mmCIF file of C-alpha atoms in Angstrom:
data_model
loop_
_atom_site.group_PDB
_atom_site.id
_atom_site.type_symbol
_atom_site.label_atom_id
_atom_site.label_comp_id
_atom_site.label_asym_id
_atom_site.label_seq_id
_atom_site.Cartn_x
_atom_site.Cartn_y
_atom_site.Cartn_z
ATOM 1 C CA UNK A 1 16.937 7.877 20.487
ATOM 2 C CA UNK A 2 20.574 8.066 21.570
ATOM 3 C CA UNK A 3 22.189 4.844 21.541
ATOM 4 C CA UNK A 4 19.546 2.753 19.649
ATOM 5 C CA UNK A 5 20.325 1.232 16.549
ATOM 6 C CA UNK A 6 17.803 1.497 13.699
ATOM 7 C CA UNK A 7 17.062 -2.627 12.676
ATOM 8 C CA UNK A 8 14.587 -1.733 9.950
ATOM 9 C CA UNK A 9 11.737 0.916 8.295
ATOM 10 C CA UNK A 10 9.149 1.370 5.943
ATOM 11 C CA UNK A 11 6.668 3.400 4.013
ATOM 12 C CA UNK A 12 3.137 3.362 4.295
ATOM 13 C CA UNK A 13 1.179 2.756 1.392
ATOM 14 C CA UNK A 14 0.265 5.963 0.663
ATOM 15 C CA UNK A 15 3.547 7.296 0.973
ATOM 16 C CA UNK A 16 3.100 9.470 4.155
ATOM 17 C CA UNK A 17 4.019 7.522 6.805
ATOM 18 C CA UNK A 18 7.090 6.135 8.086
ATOM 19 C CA UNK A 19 7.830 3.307 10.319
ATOM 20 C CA UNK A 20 11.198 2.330 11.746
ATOM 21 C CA UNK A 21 11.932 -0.524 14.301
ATOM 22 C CA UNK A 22 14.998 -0.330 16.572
ATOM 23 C CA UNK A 23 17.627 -2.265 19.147
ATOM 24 C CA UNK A 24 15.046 -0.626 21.664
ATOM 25 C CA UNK A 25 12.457 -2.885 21.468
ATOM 26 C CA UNK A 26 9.989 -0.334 20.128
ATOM 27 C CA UNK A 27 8.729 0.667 16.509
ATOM 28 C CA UNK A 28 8.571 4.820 15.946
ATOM 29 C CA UNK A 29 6.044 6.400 13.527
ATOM 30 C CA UNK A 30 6.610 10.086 11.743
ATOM 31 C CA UNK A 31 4.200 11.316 9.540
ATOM 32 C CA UNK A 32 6.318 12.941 6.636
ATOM 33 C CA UNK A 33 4.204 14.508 3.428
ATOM 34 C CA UNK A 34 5.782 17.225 0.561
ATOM 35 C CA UNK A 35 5.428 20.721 1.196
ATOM 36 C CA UNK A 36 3.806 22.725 -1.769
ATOM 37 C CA UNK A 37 6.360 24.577 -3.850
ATOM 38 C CA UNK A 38 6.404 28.152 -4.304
ATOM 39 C CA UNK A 39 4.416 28.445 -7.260
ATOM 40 C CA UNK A 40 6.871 30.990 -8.752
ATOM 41 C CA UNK A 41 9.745 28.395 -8.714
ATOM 42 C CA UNK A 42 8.074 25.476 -10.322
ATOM 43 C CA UNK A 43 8.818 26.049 -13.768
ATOM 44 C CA UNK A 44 12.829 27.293 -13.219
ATOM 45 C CA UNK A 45 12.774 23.913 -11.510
ATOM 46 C CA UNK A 46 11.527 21.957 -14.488
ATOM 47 C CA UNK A 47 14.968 20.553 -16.360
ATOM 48 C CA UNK A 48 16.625 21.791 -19.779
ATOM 49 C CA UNK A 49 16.179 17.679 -21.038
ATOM 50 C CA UNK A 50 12.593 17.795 -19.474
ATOM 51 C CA UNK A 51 11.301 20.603 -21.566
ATOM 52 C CA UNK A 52 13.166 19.970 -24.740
ATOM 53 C CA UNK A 53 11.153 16.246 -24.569
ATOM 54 C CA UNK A 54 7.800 18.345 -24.024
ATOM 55 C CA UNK A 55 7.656 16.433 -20.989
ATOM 56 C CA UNK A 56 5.911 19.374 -18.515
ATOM 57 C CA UNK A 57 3.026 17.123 -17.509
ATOM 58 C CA UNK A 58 0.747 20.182 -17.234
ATOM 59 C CA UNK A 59 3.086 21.962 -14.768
ATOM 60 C CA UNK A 60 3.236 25.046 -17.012
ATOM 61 C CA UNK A 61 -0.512 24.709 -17.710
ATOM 62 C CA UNK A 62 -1.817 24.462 -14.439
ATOM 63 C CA UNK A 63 0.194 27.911 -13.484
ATOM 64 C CA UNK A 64 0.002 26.624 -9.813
ATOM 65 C CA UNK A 65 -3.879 26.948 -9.685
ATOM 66 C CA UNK A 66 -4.331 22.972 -8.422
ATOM 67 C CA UNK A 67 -4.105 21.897 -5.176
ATOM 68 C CA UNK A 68 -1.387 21.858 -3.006
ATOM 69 C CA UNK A 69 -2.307 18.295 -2.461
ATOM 70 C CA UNK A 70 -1.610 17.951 -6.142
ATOM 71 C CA UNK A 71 0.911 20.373 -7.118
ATOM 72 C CA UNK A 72 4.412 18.576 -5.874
ATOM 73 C CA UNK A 73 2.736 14.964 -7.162
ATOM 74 C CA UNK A 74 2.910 16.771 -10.412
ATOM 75 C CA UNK A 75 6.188 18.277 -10.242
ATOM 76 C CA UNK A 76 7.637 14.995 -9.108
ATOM 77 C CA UNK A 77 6.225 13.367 -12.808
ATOM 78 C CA UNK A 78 7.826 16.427 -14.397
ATOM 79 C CA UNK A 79 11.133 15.925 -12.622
ATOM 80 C CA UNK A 80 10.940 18.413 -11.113
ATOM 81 C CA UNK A 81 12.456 18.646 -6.936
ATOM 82 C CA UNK A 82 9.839 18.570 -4.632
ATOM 83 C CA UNK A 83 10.345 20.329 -1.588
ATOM 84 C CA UNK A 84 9.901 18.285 1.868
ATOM 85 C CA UNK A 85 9.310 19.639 5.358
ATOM 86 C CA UNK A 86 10.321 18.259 8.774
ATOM 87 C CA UNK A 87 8.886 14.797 9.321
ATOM 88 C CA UNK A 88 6.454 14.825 12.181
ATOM 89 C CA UNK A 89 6.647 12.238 15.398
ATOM 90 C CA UNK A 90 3.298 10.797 15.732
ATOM 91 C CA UNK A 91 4.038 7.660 18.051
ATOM 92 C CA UNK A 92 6.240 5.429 19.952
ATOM 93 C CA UNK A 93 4.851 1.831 20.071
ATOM 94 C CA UNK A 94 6.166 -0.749 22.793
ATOM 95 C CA UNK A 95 5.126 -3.880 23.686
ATOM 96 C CA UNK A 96 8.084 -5.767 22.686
ATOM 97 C CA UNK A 97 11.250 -7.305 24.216
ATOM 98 C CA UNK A 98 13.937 -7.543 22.361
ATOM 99 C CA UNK A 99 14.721 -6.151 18.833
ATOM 100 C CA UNK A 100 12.219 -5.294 16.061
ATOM 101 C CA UNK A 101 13.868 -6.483 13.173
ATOM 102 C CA UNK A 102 10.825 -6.206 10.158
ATOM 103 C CA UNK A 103 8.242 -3.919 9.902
ATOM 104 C CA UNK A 104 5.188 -4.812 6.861
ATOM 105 C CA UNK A 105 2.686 -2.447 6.718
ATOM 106 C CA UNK A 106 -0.806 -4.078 5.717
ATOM 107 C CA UNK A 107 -2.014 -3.431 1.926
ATOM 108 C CA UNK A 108 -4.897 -1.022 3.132
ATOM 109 C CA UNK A 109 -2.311 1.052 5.488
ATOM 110 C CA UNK A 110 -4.228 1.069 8.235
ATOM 111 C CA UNK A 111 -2.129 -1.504 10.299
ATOM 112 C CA UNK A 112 1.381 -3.065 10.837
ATOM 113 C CA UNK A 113 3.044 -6.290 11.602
ATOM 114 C CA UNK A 114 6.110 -5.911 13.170
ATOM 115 C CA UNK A 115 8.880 -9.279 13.625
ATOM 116 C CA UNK A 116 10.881 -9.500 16.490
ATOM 117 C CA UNK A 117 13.703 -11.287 18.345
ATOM 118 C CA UNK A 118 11.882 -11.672 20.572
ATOM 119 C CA UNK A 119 9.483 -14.534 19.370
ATOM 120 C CA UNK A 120 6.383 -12.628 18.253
ATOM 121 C CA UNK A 121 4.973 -10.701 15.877
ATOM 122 C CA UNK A 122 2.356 -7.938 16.548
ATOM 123 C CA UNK A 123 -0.186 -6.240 14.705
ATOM 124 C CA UNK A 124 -0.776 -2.495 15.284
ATOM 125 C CA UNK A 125 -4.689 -0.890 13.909
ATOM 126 C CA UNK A 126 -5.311 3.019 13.855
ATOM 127 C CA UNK A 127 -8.209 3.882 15.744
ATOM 128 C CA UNK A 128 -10.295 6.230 16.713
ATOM 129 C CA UNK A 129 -9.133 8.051 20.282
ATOM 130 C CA UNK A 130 -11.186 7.151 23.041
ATOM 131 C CA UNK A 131 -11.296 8.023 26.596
ATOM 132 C CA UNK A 132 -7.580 7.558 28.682
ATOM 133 C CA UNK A 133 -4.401 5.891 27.509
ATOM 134 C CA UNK A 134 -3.883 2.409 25.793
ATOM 135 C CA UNK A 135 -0.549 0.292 25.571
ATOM 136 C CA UNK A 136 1.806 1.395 23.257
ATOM 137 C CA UNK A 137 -0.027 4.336 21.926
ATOM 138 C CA UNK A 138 3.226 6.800 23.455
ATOM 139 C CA UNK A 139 2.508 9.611 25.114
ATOM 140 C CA UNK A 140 -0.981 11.385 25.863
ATOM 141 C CA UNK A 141 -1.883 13.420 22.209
ATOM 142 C CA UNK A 142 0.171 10.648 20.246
ATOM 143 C CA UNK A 143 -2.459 11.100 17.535
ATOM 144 C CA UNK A 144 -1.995 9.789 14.284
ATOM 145 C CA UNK A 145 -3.550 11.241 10.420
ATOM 146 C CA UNK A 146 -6.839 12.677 11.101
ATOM 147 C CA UNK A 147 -6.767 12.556 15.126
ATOM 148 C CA UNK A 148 -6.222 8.843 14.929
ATOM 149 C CA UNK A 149 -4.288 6.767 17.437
ATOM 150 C CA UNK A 150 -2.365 3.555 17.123
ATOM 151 C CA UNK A 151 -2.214 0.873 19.513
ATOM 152 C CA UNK A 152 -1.526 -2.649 19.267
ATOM 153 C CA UNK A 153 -4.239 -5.073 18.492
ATOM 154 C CA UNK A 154 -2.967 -8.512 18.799
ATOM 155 C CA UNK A 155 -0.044 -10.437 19.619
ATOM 156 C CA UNK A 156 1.393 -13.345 17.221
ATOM 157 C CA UNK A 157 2.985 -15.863 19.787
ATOM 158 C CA UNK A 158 5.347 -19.334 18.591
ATOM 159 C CA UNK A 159 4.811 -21.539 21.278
ATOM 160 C CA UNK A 160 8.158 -23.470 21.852
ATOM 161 C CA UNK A 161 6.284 -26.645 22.323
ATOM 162 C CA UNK A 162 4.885 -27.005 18.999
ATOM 163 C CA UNK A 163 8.187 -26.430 17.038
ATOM 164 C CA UNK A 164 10.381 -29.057 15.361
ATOM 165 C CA UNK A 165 13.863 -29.504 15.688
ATOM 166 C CA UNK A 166 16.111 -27.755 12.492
ATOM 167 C CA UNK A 167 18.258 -30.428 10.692
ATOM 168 C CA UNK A 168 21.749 -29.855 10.083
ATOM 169 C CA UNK A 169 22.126 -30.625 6.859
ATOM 170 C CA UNK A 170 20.695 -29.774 3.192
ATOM 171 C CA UNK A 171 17.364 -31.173 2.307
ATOM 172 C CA UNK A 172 14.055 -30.915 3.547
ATOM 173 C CA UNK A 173 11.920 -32.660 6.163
ATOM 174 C CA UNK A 174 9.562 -34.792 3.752
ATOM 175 C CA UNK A 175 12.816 -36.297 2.336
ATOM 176 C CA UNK A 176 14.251 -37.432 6.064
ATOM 177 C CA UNK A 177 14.517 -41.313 6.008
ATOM 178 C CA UNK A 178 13.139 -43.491 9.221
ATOM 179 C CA UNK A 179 16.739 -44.228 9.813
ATOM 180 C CA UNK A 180 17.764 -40.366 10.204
ATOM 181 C CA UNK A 181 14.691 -39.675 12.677
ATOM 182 C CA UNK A 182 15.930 -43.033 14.953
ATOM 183 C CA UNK A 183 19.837 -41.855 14.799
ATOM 184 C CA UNK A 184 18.678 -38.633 16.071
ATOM 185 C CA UNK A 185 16.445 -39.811 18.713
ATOM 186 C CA UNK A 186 19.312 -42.186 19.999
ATOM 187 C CA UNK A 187 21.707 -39.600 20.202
ATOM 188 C CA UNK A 188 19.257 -37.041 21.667
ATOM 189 C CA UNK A 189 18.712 -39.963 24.070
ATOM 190 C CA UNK A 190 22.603 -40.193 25.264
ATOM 191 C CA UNK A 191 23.166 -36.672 25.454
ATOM 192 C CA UNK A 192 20.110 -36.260 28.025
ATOM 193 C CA UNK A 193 21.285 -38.973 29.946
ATOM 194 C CA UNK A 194 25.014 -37.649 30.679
ATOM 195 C CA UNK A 195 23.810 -34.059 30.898
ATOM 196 C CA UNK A 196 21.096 -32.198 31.902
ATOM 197 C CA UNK A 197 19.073 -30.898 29.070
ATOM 198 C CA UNK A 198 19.715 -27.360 27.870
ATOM 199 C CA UNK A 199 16.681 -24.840 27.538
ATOM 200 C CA UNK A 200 16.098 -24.751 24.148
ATOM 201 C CA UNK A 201 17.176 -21.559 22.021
ATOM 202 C CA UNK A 202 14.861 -18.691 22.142
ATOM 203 C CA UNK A 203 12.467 -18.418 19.038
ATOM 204 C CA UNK A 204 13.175 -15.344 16.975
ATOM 205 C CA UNK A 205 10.483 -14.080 14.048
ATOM 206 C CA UNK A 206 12.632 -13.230 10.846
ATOM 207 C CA UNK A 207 10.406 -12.048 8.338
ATOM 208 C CA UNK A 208 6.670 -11.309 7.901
ATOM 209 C CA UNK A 209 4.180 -10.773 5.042
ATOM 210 C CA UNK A 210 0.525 -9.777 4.867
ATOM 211 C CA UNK A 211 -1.588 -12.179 2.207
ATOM 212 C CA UNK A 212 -3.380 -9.804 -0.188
ATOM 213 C CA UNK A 213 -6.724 -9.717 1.570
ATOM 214 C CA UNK A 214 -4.640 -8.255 4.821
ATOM 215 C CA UNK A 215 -6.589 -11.524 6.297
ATOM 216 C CA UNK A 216 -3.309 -13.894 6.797
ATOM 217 C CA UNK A 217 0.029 -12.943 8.357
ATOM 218 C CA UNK A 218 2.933 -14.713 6.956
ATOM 219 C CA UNK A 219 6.059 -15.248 9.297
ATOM 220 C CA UNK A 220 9.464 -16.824 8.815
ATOM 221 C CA UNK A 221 10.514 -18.490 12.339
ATOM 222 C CA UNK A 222 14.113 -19.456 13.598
ATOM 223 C CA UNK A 223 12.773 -22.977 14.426
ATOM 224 C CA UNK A 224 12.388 -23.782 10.536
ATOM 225 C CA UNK A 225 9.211 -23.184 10.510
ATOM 226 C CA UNK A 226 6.771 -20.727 8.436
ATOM 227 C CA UNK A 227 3.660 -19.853 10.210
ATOM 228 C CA UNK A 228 0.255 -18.597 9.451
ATOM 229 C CA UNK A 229 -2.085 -16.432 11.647
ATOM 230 C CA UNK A 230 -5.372 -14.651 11.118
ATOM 231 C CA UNK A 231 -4.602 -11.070 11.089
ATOM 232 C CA UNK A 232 -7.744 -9.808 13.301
ATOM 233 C CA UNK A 233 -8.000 -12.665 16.007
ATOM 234 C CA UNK A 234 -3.711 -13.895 16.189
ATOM 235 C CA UNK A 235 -4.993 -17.561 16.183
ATOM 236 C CA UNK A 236 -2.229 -19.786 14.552
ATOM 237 C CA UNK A 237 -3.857 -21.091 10.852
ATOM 238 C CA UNK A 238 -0.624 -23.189 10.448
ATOM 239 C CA UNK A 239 2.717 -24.466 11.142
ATOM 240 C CA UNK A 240 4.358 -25.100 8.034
ATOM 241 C CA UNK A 241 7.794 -27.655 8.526
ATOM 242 C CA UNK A 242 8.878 -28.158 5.484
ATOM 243 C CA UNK A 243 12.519 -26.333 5.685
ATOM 244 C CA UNK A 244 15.461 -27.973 7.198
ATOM 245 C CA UNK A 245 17.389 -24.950 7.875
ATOM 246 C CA UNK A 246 15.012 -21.482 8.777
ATOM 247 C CA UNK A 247 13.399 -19.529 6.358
ATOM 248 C CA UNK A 248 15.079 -16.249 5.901
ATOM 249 C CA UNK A 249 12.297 -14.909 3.291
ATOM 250 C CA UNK A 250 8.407 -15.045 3.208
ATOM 251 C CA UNK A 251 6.262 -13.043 0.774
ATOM 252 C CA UNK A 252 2.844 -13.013 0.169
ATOM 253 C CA UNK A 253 1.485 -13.305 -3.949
ATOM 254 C CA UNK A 254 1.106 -9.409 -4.961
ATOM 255 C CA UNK A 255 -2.334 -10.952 -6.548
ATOM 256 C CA UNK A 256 -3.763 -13.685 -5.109
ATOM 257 C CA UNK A 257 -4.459 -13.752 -1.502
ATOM 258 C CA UNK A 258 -4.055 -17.338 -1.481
ATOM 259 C CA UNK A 259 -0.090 -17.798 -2.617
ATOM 260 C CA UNK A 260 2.901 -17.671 -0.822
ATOM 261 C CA UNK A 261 6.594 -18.188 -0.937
ATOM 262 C CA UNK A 262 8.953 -18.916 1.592
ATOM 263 C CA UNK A 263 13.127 -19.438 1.335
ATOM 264 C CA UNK A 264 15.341 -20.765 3.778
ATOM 265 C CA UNK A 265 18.889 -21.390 4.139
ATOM 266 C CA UNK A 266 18.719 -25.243 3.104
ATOM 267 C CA UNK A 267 18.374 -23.623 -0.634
ATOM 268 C CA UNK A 268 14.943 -24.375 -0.798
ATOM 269 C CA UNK A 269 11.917 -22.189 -2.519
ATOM 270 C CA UNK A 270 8.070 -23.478 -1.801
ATOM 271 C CA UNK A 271 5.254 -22.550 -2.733
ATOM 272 C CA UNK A 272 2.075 -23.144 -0.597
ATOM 273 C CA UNK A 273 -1.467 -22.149 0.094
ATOM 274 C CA UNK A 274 -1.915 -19.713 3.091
ATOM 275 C CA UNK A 275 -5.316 -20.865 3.442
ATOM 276 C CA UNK A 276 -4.742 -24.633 3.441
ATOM 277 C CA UNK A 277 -0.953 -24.559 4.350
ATOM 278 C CA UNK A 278 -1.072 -27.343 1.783
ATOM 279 C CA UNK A 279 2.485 -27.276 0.159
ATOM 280 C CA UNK A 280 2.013 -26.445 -3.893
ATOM 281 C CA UNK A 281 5.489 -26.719 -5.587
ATOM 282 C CA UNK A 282 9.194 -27.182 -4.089
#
């Protein structure tokens, strides 16, 4: 869209979809596969370096009698250019207010998470069409692969009230003394009485992560916090506090559902349970 500035994008698992997140509070989806090459121009394709190494991958063998499915997957091992048509618009998702920053698409690829200024993360699901028009599923005949529609199955929500204050300085939270916490309530204390107290700063989701299972969202929150929710139901699992600065990074273990990672500005790396939220190494 004119005017809208692109924040972030992905690929699907599979390769055929993209995602893309923008300064208009909505995430876009295109559906973008390879065209099959002319059968005729495969093997001019194929490079001098490529042949001399015997490296034809069964191009030359297969004298274009595959697939097209299979064909350019093929010529892209050999090296060869694979030929890509117009990517296709298959939604508009809304629901947001403010910018999508982050877009994760779930392990299986048949959901998102998407992070957001403007304090939440939310899941999108394919499914099946049914009768009339859901939220965020774009315009009437916004189908998806195979007839499918997307629409947005939960909202993540921070609730202001449960976050902690960020510290200042380096360190982390487990290492603040009893004298720190009292010098900070006393000035907290004087401020409120000579002024009245300012709202306090809207919460912004940096980052998210799906656990391998696609059972845990991970999120990165502006308050210094990391946060856990279950993926089907958005109830918060956890609230982890352990950064003094926020987290600008969260990723989930490639092979174990139950390990994460989270970074933050206060140069610290944990590792922690996403089942437990029990801290594991710092």
């Amino acid at each position: 869209a004119s005017g809208v500035t692109v924040m972030c994008c992905a690929f699907s698992p599979c390769g055929t979809m993209l995602a893309a997140g923008g300064t208009d509070c909505a995430c876009y989806l295109w559906r973008w596969q390879p065209a099959a090459a002319p059968v005729g121009a495969q093997d001019s394709q194929v490079p001098a370096a490529a042949l001399a190494a015997g490296r034809e991958d069964g191009a030359a063998e297969d004298g274009g009698g595959g697939g097209g499915g299979e064909q350019p997957a093929r010529a892209a091992a050999g090296g060869m250019r694979v030929p890509w048509g117009e990517p296709e618009a298959v939604a508009r998702l809304t629901g947001h207010k403010n910018d999508v920053t982050q877009i994760k698409w779930s392990h299986g690829g048949t959901a998102m998470a998407t992070a957001s200024r403007d304090g939440t993360a939310r899941v999108w699901r394919v499914s099946a069409p049914r009768g009339g028009r859901r939220r965020g599923a774009g315009p009437p005949g916004a189908a998806g692969p195979d007839h499918q529609r997307w629409e947005e199955a939960v909202t993540l929500q921070c609730a202001p009230a449960e976050r902690p204050a960020c510290a200042g300085g380096a360190g982390t939270a487990a290492a603040a003394t009893a004298q720190l916490a009292q010098q900070q309530a006393q000035a907290q204390a004087q401020a409120q009485a000579h002024r009245k107290r300012r709202p306090p700063a809207p919460l912004e989701v940096n980052q998210v992560s799906w656990t391998l299972d696609d059972a845990t969202i991970l999120a990165a929150v502006s308050d210094c916090t990391v946060r856990a929710w279950c993926a089907s139901s958005g109830r918060q699992l956890h609230s982890l506090s352990v950064h003094s600065r926020p987290a600008h990074l969260v990723e989930a273990h490639p092979f174990h559902p139950r390990l994460a990672l989270s970074a933050g500005y206060d140069g610290l790396l944990a590792i922690w349970d996403a089942r437990t939220g029990e801290v594991l190494r710092m």
